[in-house]
Each structure stands twice: as structure tokens, then as C-alpha cells.
Amino acid sequence: TEQERRLAALELEGQCMDSLKKHYETTIEKLELEVAALEREREQLQQKTATSESEAATRVLRERARKLETAIARLRTEAKRATDEVDRCGGLQARAQQDARRLRAEVEEARKRRGELQKRLQKRDADHARAAREWKREAKRLKRDNERVRGEKTKLVQRFARQEQTQARQLAETRNALRRARAQAYGANAATDKAAA
């Protein structure tokens, strides 16, 4: 993630700052040794100048002492600059470490949230799968019920059709019997009328 990349960059920056700080500290030690050596040489020159009786030798010694003073001042300036850089590096490193701690906490929080989200998604998926299984079972049950109802409907239609056929046959038989009875009764009346005539 972006936070993890930034954290890696901050850790690398911290390592660089630590290396730079060590470099400046080594440089400061070297400069301090050089300053100490030059100061010893200057003291020796001052002693020689004080004991010298020759004007020319004194002038040479003073010139040499002035050059040493300039070199000492230059080295002290470099040492001060190096010390300032060490302090600046220390501040930058402390800020980088603070940012790294903050980012580590953010990364840890993001991982925790991602884990919780994954658990929620897994639970939701499991719930969805369970609901899908229940829907399939319900769909199968409804399909079976529908097929059963359709079968019963077909049986009822067939039974009503048979009943209608039976009723139609019985009605036809009754009409035929009624016709025959009327015909017999009409035939008997006509024979009686003929006999009476």
C-alpha cells in the first residue's frame, strides 16, 4: 500500500541520516584532532618567538603563527558547520522516526481494518451461500408442490370429465328411456283409441 511504501522510504531515509550523522561525527573528531595539533604547534611557536633574539626569525615565526591561527579558525568553522549538520541530521532523524512510528501505527490499523473487513466479507459470503442454499431448497419444495398441485388438478379435470361423460350418458339413457316410455305410452294410447273406434 501507499503507507507501506512511505514507511519503507522513511526507514531508508533514517538509515541514510544515521550514516550521514556518523560521517559528520567522524569528521568532527578529525577536525578536533587537527585543531589540537595546530594549537600545540602555535604554542611552541609562541615560545620560540618569545625566546628568539633575531628580528627576522621572530617575523617568520609570527607569520607562521598567523597562518596557524587562520588554519585553526577555518577548522573551527568547519567543525561548527559539521556539528550543526549533526544536530540537523539528529532532528531530521528524530522526525523521520516519529513519522515512521505514526505510519507503522497507521499500517497496523489499516491491516486490522482489512482483517476485520475480510472477516465481514467472509461472513457475508457464508450468509449469502446459506441463503442461496435455503432458496434452492425452497425453490425445489415449491416446484414439488407445484407439480403435486398440477397432478391433482389433472386428476380433478379427468375425474370431472369422467363425471360429465357419466352424467351425459346417464342423461342420454334417461332421455332414451323417457322416449321409449312416451312412445310406448303413445303407442298404447293409439291402440286404445283404435280399439275404441
Short mmCIF file of C-alpha atoms in Angstrom, two decimals:
data_model
loop_
_atom_site.label_atom_id
_atom_site.label_comp_id
_atom_site.label_asym_id
_atom_site.label_seq_id
_atom_site.Cartn_x
_atom_site.Cartn_y
_atom_site.Cartn_z
CA THR A 1 0.00 0.00 0.00
CA GLU A 2 1.00 3.66 -0.22
CA GLN A 3 1.54 3.84 3.54
CA GLU A 4 3.85 0.81 3.49
CA ARG A 5 5.88 2.38 0.64
CA ARG A 6 6.14 5.65 2.57
CA LEU A 7 7.18 3.71 5.69
CA ALA A 8 9.93 1.90 3.75
CA ALA A 9 11.12 5.27 2.34
CA LEU A 10 11.19 6.78 5.84
CA GLU A 11 13.16 3.84 7.22
CA LEU A 12 15.65 4.17 4.36
CA GLU A 13 15.87 7.91 4.99
CA GLY A 14 16.51 7.19 8.70
CA GLN A 15 19.36 4.83 7.78
CA CYS A 16 20.83 7.48 5.45
CA MET A 17 20.56 10.12 8.18
CA ASP A 18 22.25 7.79 10.66
CA SER A 19 25.07 7.14 8.20
CA LEU A 20 25.42 10.88 7.46
CA LYS A 21 25.43 11.68 11.19
CA LYS A 22 28.22 9.13 11.80
CA HIS A 23 30.19 10.62 8.89
CA TYR A 24 29.90 14.13 10.36
CA GLU A 25 30.82 12.89 13.84
CA THR A 26 33.95 11.23 12.42
CA THR A 27 34.77 14.46 10.55
CA ILE A 28 34.34 16.48 13.76
CA GLU A 29 36.72 14.16 15.62
CA LYS A 30 39.33 14.55 12.86
CA LEU A 31 38.92 18.34 12.86
CA GLU A 32 39.24 18.48 16.65
CA LEU A 33 42.48 16.44 16.44
CA GLU A 34 43.81 18.79 13.74
CA VAL A 35 42.86 21.86 15.82
CA ALA A 36 44.59 20.38 18.89
CA ALA A 37 47.74 19.65 16.84
CA LEU A 38 47.76 23.18 15.36
CA GLU A 39 47.22 24.74 18.81
CA ARG A 40 50.21 22.76 20.17
CA GLU A 41 52.30 23.93 17.22
CA ARG A 42 51.14 27.52 17.81
CA GLU A 43 52.13 27.35 21.50
CA GLN A 44 55.55 26.03 20.51
CA LEU A 45 55.93 28.89 18.00
CA GLN A 46 54.91 31.42 20.65
CA GLN A 47 57.56 30.04 22.98
CA LYS A 48 60.18 30.18 20.22
CA THR A 49 59.09 33.72 19.34
CA ALA A 50 59.44 34.80 22.96
CA THR A 51 62.95 33.36 23.22
CA SER A 52 64.12 34.43 19.74
CA GLU A 53 66.62 37.27 19.65
CA SER A 54 66.68 37.68 15.88
CA GLU A 55 64.17 40.10 14.39
CA ALA A 56 63.94 38.12 11.11
CA ALA A 57 63.36 34.83 12.91
CA THR A 58 60.70 36.47 15.05
CA ARG A 59 58.96 37.83 11.94
CA VAL A 60 58.99 34.36 10.32
CA LEU A 61 57.67 32.77 13.50
CA ARG A 62 54.91 35.39 13.80
CA GLU A 63 53.89 34.85 10.15
CA ARG A 64 53.82 31.13 10.76
CA ALA A 65 51.70 31.68 13.94
CA ARG A 66 49.28 33.90 11.97
CA LYS A 67 48.84 31.15 9.36
CA LEU A 68 48.24 28.66 12.15
CA GLU A 69 45.60 31.00 13.68
CA THR A 70 43.87 31.23 10.26
CA ALA A 71 44.00 27.43 9.84
CA ILE A 72 42.66 26.94 13.38
CA ALA A 73 39.81 29.41 12.72
CA ARG A 74 38.98 27.65 9.44
CA LEU A 75 38.99 24.23 11.11
CA ARG A 76 36.82 25.51 13.97
CA THR A 77 34.34 26.92 11.41
CA GLU A 78 34.27 23.55 9.62
CA ALA A 79 33.83 21.77 12.95
CA LYS A 80 30.94 24.13 13.85
CA ARG A 81 29.32 23.53 10.46
CA ALA A 82 29.74 19.76 10.91
CA THR A 83 28.28 19.99 14.43
CA ASP A 84 25.30 21.95 13.06
CA GLU A 85 24.83 19.26 10.40
CA VAL A 86 24.96 16.55 13.08
CA ASP A 87 22.28 18.42 15.04
CA ARG A 88 20.19 18.92 11.88
CA CYS A 89 20.57 15.23 10.98
CA GLY A 90 19.58 14.29 14.52
CA GLY A 91 16.46 16.45 14.24
CA LEU A 92 15.60 15.06 10.81
CA GLN A 93 16.21 11.53 12.02
CA ALA A 94 14.02 12.08 15.08
CA ARG A 95 11.26 13.49 12.86
CA ALA A 96 11.67 10.58 10.44
CA GLN A 97 11.46 8.10 13.34
CA GLN A 98 8.35 9.84 14.65
CA ASP A 99 6.78 9.75 11.17
CA ALA A 100 7.79 6.09 10.84
CA ARG A 101 6.15 5.26 14.20
CA ARG A 102 3.00 7.10 13.14
CA LEU A 103 2.98 5.32 9.77
CA ARG A 104 3.61 1.94 11.42
CA ALA A 105 0.57 2.58 13.62
CA GLU A 106 -1.47 3.58 10.55
CA VAL A 107 -0.30 0.50 8.64
CA GLU A 108 -1.15 -1.71 11.62
CA GLU A 109 -4.57 -0.05 11.89
CA ALA A 110 -5.14 -0.49 8.14
CA ARG A 111 -4.15 -4.18 8.39
CA LYS A 112 -6.52 -4.59 11.33
CA ARG A 113 -9.35 -2.90 9.41
CA ARG A 114 -8.54 -5.02 6.33
CA GLY A 115 -8.66 -8.16 8.51
CA GLU A 116 -11.99 -7.12 10.00
CA LEU A 117 -13.33 -6.31 6.54
CA GLN A 118 -12.18 -9.70 5.27
CA LYS A 119 -13.95 -11.39 8.18
CA ARG A 120 -17.12 -9.40 7.46
CA LEU A 121 -16.90 -10.26 3.76
CA GLN A 122 -16.35 -13.94 4.57
CA LYS A 123 -19.33 -13.88 6.95
CA ARG A 124 -21.44 -12.11 4.34
CA ASP A 125 -20.36 -14.65 1.71
CA ALA A 126 -21.17 -17.50 4.10
CA ASP A 127 -24.57 -15.92 4.89
CA HIS A 128 -25.20 -15.43 1.18
CA ALA A 129 -24.25 -19.05 0.43
CA ARG A 130 -26.50 -20.27 3.26
CA ALA A 131 -29.37 -18.09 1.98
CA ALA A 132 -28.76 -19.38 -1.57
CA ARG A 133 -28.94 -22.97 -0.31
CA GLU A 134 -32.17 -22.16 1.54
CA TRP A 135 -33.60 -20.50 -1.58
CA LYS A 136 -32.71 -23.57 -3.66
CA ARG A 137 -34.35 -25.86 -1.11
CA GLU A 138 -37.42 -23.62 -1.04
CA ALA A 139 -37.47 -23.50 -4.87
CA LYS A 140 -37.29 -27.32 -5.02
CA ARG A 141 -40.08 -27.60 -2.43
CA LEU A 142 -42.23 -25.09 -4.35
CA LYS A 143 -41.53 -26.95 -7.58
CA ARG A 144 -42.55 -30.25 -5.97
CA ASP A 145 -45.67 -28.60 -4.52
CA ASN A 146 -46.44 -27.07 -7.92
CA GLU A 147 -46.02 -30.45 -9.64
CA ARG A 148 -48.21 -32.10 -6.97
CA VAL A 149 -50.91 -29.41 -7.40
CA ARG A 150 -50.66 -29.75 -11.18
CA GLY A 151 -51.03 -33.54 -10.85
CA GLU A 152 -54.03 -33.13 -8.55
CA LYS A 153 -55.55 -30.60 -10.94
CA THR A 154 -55.08 -33.02 -13.84
CA LYS A 155 -56.71 -35.81 -11.81
CA LEU A 156 -59.60 -33.47 -10.88
CA VAL A 157 -60.06 -32.42 -14.51
CA GLN A 158 -60.03 -36.05 -15.59
CA ARG A 159 -62.47 -37.01 -12.81
CA PHE A 160 -64.82 -34.12 -13.72
CA ALA A 161 -64.55 -35.12 -17.38
CA ARG A 162 -65.46 -38.73 -16.46
CA GLN A 163 -68.30 -37.46 -14.27
CA GLU A 164 -69.57 -35.28 -17.13
CA GLN A 165 -69.34 -38.24 -19.52
CA THR A 166 -71.15 -40.44 -16.99
CA GLN A 167 -73.79 -37.77 -16.43
CA ALA A 168 -74.16 -37.20 -20.19
CA ARG A 169 -74.51 -40.99 -20.76
CA GLN A 170 -76.99 -41.29 -17.87
CA LEU A 171 -78.91 -38.29 -19.22
CA ALA A 172 -78.93 -39.81 -22.70
CA GLU A 173 -80.09 -43.14 -21.27
CA THR A 174 -82.77 -41.39 -19.24
CA ARG A 175 -83.96 -39.45 -22.33
CA ASN A 176 -83.99 -42.63 -24.37
CA ALA A 177 -85.90 -44.43 -21.63
CA LEU A 178 -88.28 -41.47 -21.43
CA ARG A 179 -88.76 -41.51 -25.22
CA ARG A 180 -89.37 -45.22 -25.20
CA ALA A 181 -91.78 -44.84 -22.31
CA ARG A 182 -93.57 -42.00 -24.14
CA ALA A 183 -93.54 -43.98 -27.32
CA GLN A 184 -94.96 -46.99 -25.55
CA ALA A 185 -97.48 -44.81 -23.80
CA TYR A 186 -98.39 -43.09 -27.10
CA GLY A 187 -98.49 -46.44 -28.86
CA ALA A 188 -100.72 -47.84 -26.13
CA ASN A 189 -103.00 -44.78 -26.28
CA ALA A 190 -103.20 -45.04 -30.06
CA ALA A 191 -104.04 -48.74 -29.86
CA THR A 192 -106.66 -47.99 -27.24
CA ASP A 193 -108.09 -45.24 -29.46
CA LYS A 194 -108.18 -47.62 -32.42
CA ALA A 195 -109.81 -50.30 -30.38
CA ALA A 196 -112.33 -47.87 -29.05
CA ALA A 197 -113.08 -46.64 -32.54
#
